[in-house]
Amino acid sequence: MANPQPWWKNAVIYQIYPRSFQDSNGDGIGDLAGIIQRLGYLESLGIDAIWLSPVYRSPQDDNGYDISDYCDIDPMFGTLAGMDDLIAEAKKHHIRIIMDLVLNHSSDEHRWFQEAKKSRDNPYHDYYVWRDGVEGTPPNKMRAAFGGSAWTWVPEVGQYYFHQFSIKQPDLNWDNPALRQELYKAIRFWMDKGVGGFRLDVIDQIAKDPDLGITSNGPMLHAYIRELNANTFGGTDLVTVGEAWGANVRNAPIFSDPRGKEFSMVFQFEHIGLDQIPGKAKWDLAPLQLSALKEVLTKWQVGLHSKGWNSLFWNNHDLPRIVSRWGNDGAYRQESAKMLATLLHGMQGTPYIYQGEELGMTNVAFPTIDDYRDIETLNMYRERTQAGYSEADILRSLHAKSRDNARTPMQWDATANAGFTDGTPWLQVNPNYTAINAADEVADAGSVFHYYQALIRLRKQYPIFSEGDFTLLFADHPALFAYQRRLGDQVMTVLCNFYEEPLTLPADAVAPLPLDTLLLDNYDTPADAAHFRPYEARIYLNNAE
Ligand code: TEU
Ligand code: CA
């Protein structure tokens, strides 16, 4: 039997995108030594673990999600010894390090692929997914996530290889048992170094069947995940989170079964797709309907309670900044950032904070495509330009959804380049760093930073945050997102005005609510229980014994 309450059930995890966090040597790229310098800041925020986006050896075609050696650190970030230091130093700050495993594909510069493309009888050939064909006529019409065909021709073997992402990210063939064992060996290498867990990139896509057009949730998926678990972290206290765009509320309990045969939890993205035109690309923007957000988040809260485990996130390195996306990054930046944090951190699951989210960092609107670096963005720009979209249209989509919105350097202070680097940053800092930065927010008790700190503290103090069940309140209200959590006699009520317009609830609707103790409010002047100022959010507890 698994421990009924593993550590990660009331943990808060902080995601670091290493190349954008802190540069220590002036080359304009964040690194491991830079992270070590900032551990004190992270400890003061109160987080339990860092999820580190990939720092393995990589040609950086997709910023490290293209790995050429699973057991080495890229010189750009440091060394293996530097990684040992980070693990040891973080431990002194009571912080665990979660590594990012990219097991669906490797880099085309990985030794395995270099061998695989030499000949069909090379022992590594079958580590990848190949199909016969004739040059110029790929096996089928499947498209890669970053544009173009999912098939690339290799003349040496007279075959196409399959890649769901870029040309430089060939998909690994999980049907090959030798490949699977190699990956398990790499995972054990990091376990022996004392890491605290793993985030598994696009793990629902490993069991693909390109002939049938199947990418996620292939028939062998759960068998492979169970074998992976049994050969590596199964039975340990490591936290594991599978990234699964194909997760739904029916299969998520399989991935995150409390008996621990697969992962601790998955990242699912149902709420993340709500502001795009259904069936179209993420670039095709549509306004968020609050009713849809309520419906999706409630479905997940109720659906996983006692059957699986939720991860709670608004942001990551692929997503736009939440305060710009569903809040108000102008006049009400602080209020709306705090409201969105309240809404998320009041729920059941493990909250994730993406670097800078705790400062209310915003999207960036670079004026030209030359300022962008992300492969997905650059490919999209090329494809849409060829397809006849206007420059203005494309830039509007990028300002809203480009992955570089999340990747501008961390804003530490108001000095040059936001204190991120002494050199030239690989991606420009957001010009708003003089107004939004960690130094100012740490010094200001009313800042977004201090509010996140308070939310984390409350989660540690009251088990109802991690254990209570969930009921949506005021389901049909057009502007209020409200819910109740219950644990025994305790009732916690979370009330969030999702918009700028103040709102007042009918007195008879508020009177029966058990609003005895105000735990947290994103305004510092006293609240009138029925009235909500712009983006006002409050958490109450009843006075149970
Ligand atoms: O992302 C998974 C993924 O499907 C992304 O392509 C996602 O759809 C896209 O970013 C949305 O715009 C993971 C990583 O998080 C991402 O950074 C990698 O590029 C990708 O896998 C390939 O490894
Ligand atoms: Ca550096």
Coordinates of C-alpha atoms in Angstrom, one line a residue, residues 89 103 106 111 130 174 182 186 220 230 257 262 290 331 337 341 348 352 360 390 402 436 444-445 493 521 523:
E89 CA 22.4 23.2 -2.0
L103 CA 11.3 10.2 -23.4
S106 CA 15.5 12.4 -28.6
R111 CA 24.4 8.9 -30.7
W130 CA 10.8 4.3 -39.6
W174 CA 8.9 2.4 -27.4
E182 CA 18.2 2.3 -21.9
A186 CA 19.1 7.0 -17.5
M220 CA 0.1 0.0 -25.2
A230 CA 8.3 -0.7 -12.0
D257 CA -4.1 6.0 -9.3
E262 CA 1.9 5.0 -12.8
L290 CA -16.3 32.0 -17.5
A331 CA -4.8 48.9 -14.0
A337 CA -3.0 38.2 -10.5
A341 CA -3.9 32.7 -7.7
Q348 CA -7.5 20.2 -4.5
Y352 CA 2.6 24.7 -9.7
G360 CA 2.5 38.8 -11.7
S390 CA -1.3 39.7 -42.5
S402 CA 3.7 32.8 -28.3
I436 CA 7.6 44.6 -12.0
D444 CA 6.3 45.4 -0.4
A445 CA 4.0 43.5 2.0
T493 CA -15.4 29.1 1.0
D521 CA -8.4 38.8 0.9
Y523 CA -7.6 43.9 -0.7

